[in-house]
Short mmCIF file of C-alpha atoms and ligand atoms in Angstrom, two decimals:
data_model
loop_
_atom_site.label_atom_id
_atom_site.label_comp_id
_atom_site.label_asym_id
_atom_site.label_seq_id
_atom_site.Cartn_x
_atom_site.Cartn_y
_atom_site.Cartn_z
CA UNK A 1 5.40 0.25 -21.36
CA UNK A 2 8.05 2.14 -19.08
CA UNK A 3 11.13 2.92 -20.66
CA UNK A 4 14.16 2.55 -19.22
CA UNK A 5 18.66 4.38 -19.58
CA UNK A 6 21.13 4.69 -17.26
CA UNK A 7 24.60 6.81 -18.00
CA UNK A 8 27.46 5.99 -15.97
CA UNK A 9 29.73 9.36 -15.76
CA UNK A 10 33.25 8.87 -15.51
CA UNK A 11 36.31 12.05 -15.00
CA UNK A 12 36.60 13.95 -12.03
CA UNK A 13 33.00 13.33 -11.24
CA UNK A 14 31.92 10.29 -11.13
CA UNK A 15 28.64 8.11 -10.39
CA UNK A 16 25.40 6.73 -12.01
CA UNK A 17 22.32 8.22 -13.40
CA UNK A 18 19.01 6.38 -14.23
CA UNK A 19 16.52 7.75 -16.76
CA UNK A 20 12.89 6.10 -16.83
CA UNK A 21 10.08 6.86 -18.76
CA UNK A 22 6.53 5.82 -18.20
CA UNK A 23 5.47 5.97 -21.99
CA UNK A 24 6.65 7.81 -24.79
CA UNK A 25 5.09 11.26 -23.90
CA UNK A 26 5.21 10.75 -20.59
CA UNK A 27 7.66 12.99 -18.26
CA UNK A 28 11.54 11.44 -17.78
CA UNK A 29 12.63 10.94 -13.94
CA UNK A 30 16.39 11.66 -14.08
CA UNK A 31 17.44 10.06 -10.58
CA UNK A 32 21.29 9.24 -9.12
CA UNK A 33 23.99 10.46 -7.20
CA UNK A 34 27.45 12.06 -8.18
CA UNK A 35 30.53 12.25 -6.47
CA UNK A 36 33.36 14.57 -6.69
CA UNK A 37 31.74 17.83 -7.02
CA UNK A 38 32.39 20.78 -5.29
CA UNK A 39 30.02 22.27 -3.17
CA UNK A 40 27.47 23.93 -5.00
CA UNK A 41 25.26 24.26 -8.36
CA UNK A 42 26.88 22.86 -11.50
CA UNK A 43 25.31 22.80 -15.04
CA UNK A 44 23.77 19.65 -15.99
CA UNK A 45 23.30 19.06 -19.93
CA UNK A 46 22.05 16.46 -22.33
CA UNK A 47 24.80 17.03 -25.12
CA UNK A 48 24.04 15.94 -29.03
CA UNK A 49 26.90 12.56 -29.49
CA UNK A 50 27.68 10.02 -27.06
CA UNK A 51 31.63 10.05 -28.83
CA UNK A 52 34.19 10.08 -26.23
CA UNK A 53 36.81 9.70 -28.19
CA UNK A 54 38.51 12.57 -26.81
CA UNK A 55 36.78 12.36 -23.53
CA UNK A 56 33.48 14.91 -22.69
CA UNK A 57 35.11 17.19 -25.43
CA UNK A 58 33.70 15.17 -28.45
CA UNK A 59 30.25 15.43 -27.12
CA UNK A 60 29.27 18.19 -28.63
CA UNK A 61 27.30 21.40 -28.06
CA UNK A 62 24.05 21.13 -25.55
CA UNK A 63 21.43 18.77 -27.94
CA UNK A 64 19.44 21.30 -29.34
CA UNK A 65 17.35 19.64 -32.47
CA UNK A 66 15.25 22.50 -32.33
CA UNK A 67 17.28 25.27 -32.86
CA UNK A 68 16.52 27.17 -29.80
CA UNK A 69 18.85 29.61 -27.44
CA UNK A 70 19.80 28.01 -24.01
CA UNK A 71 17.43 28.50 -21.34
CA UNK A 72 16.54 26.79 -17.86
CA UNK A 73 14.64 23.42 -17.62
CA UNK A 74 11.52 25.19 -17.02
CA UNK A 75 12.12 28.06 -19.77
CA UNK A 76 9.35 27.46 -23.00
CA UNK A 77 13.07 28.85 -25.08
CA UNK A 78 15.66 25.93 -23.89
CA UNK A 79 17.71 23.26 -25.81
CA UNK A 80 16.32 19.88 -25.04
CA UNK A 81 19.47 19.17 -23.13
CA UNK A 82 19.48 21.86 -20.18
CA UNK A 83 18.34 19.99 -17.40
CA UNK A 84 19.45 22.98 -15.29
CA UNK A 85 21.68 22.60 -12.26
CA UNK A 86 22.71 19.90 -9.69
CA UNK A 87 23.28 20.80 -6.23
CA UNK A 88 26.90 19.47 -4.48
CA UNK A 89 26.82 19.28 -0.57
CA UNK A 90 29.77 20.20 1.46
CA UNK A 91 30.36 16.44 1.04
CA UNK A 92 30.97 16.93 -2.90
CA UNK A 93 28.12 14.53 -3.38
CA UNK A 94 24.68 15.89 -5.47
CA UNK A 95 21.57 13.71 -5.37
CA UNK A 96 19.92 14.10 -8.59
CA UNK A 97 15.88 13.79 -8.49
CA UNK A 98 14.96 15.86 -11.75
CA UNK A 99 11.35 14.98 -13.65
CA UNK A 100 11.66 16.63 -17.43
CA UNK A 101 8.61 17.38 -19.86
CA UNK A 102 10.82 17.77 -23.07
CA UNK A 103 13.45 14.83 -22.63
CA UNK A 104 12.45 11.87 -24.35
CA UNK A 105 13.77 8.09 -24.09
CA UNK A 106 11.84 7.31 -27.55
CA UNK A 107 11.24 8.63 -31.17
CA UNK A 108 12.55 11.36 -33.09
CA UNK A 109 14.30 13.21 -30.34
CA UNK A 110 15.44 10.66 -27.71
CA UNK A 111 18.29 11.57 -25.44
CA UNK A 112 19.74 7.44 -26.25
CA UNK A 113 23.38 7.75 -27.58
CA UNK A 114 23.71 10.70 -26.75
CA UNK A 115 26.00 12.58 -23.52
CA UNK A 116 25.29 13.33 -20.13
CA UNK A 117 27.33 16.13 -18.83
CA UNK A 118 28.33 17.67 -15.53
CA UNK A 119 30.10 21.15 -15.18
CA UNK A 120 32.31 22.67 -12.82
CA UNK A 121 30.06 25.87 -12.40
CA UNK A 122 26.35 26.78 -12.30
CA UNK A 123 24.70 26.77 -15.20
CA UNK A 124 23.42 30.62 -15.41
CA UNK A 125 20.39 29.37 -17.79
CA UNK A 126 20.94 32.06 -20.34
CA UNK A 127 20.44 34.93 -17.47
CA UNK A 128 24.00 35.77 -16.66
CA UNK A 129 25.09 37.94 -19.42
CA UNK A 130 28.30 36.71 -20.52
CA UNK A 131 29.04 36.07 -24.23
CA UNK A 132 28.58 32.00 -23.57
CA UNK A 133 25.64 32.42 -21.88
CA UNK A 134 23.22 31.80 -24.30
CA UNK A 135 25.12 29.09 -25.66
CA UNK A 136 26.28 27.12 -22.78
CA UNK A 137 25.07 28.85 -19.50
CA UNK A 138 28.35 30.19 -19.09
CA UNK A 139 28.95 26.63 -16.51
CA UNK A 140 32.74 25.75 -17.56
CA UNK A 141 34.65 22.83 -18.07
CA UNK A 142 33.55 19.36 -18.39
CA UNK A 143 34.06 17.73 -15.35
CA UNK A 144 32.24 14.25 -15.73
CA UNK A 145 30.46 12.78 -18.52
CA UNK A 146 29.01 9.88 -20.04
CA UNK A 147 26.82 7.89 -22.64
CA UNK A 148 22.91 7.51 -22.03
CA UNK A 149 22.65 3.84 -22.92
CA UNK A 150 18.87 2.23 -22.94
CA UNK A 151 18.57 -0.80 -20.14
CA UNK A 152 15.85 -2.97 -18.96
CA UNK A 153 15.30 -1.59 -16.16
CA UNK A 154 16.10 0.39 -12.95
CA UNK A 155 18.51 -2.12 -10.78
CA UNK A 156 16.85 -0.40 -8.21
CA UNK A 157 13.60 -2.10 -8.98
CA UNK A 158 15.04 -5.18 -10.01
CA UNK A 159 16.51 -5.76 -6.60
CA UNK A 160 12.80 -5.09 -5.27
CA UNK A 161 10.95 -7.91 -7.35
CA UNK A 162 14.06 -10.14 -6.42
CA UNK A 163 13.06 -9.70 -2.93
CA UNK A 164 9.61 -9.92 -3.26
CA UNK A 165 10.06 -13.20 -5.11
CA UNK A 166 11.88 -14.51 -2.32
CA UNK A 167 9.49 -14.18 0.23
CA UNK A 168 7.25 -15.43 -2.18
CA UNK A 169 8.92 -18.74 -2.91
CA UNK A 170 9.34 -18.96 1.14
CA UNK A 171 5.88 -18.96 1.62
CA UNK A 172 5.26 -21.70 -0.57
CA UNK A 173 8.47 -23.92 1.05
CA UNK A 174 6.69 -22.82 4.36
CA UNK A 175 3.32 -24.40 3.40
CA UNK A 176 4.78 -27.58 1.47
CA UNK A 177 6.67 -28.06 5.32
CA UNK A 178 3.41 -27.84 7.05
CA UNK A 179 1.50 -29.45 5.10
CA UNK A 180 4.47 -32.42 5.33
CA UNK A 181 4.42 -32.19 8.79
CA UNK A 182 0.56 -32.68 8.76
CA UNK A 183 0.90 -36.02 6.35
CA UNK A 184 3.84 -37.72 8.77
CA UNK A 185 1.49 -36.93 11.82
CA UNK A 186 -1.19 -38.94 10.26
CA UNK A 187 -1.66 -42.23 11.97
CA UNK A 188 -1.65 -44.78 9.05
CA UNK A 189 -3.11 -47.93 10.49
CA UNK A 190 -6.38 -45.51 11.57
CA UNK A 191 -6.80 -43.56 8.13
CA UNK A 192 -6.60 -46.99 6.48
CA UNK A 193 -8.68 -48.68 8.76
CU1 LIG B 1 26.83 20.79 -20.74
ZN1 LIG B 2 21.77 24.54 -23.35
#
């Protein structure tokens, strides 16, 4: 059974990202688009509490239930959080197409509740050598955030079935008209003898 999230990031940056999740130790596609960016890499984190009480501040440090240094999304040493970097065009917009091995929507460790966060620099994935670096990836402020909440689905696929169900139904009105059509051509007195 797929599993489905979506986190709709609000701040300078704003847009919507979709999480799904074939089965529960399958890989997570992290798909969407952001807007307000400039152009560029900026650090893109899973952070440990959805709380946004003061904004992207109350989220918390990177969501790290392993107790691990900060790394790159492909580094064995990583918090479960660093999904790495998103890339800004000149446009400020990033499309997001990331597939994660250690990002889960289910069990013990699932990313649900908790923050998505977008930075205003690259993240330096623990290779820049600055005292945050190892902490944070050195990638600055907060600039968009927000809560990875567990949905039914991708709209994105809902709008598909919709549409498939619609030419679906319209085959069937098609038929019942033809077949009408065949039934008021009949010539009663004949059929009846
Ligand atoms: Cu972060
Ligand atoms: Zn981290």
């Amino acid at each position: 059974m797929s599993l489905f999230a979506v986190a709709v990031l609000t701040g300078m940056v704003t847009g919507t990202i979709h999480f799904s999740q074939e089965c529960p130790t399958c890989v997570v596609d992290v798909r969407g688009e952001l807007r307000g960016l400039s152009k560029g890499l900026h650090g893109f984190h899973v952070h440990e509490s959805g709380d946004m009480t003061s904004g992207c501040t109350s989220m918390g440090s990177h969501y790290n239930p392993f107790r691990m240094t900060h790394g790159g999304p492909t580094d064995t040493v990583r918090h479960v959080g660093d999904l790495g970097n998103i890339v800004a065009g000149a446009d400020g917009i990033a499309k997001v197409d990331i597939t994660d091995k250690l990002i889960s929507l289910s069990g013990k460790y699932s990313i649900l509740g908790r923050g998505l966060i977008v930075h205003a620099d690259p993240d330096d994935l623990g290779r820049g050598g600055f005292p945050d670096s190892l902490a944070t990836g050195h990638a600055g402020a907060r600039v968009g955030c927000g809560i990875i909440l567990e949905t039914a689905g991708d709209t994105s696929q809902d709008k598909r079935l919709v549409q498939i169900l619609k030419s679906e139904i319209q085959e069937i009105r098609d038929k019942e008209k033809s077949e009408q059509e065949t039934w008021d051509g009949l010539d009663w007195a004949t059929v009846l003898g």
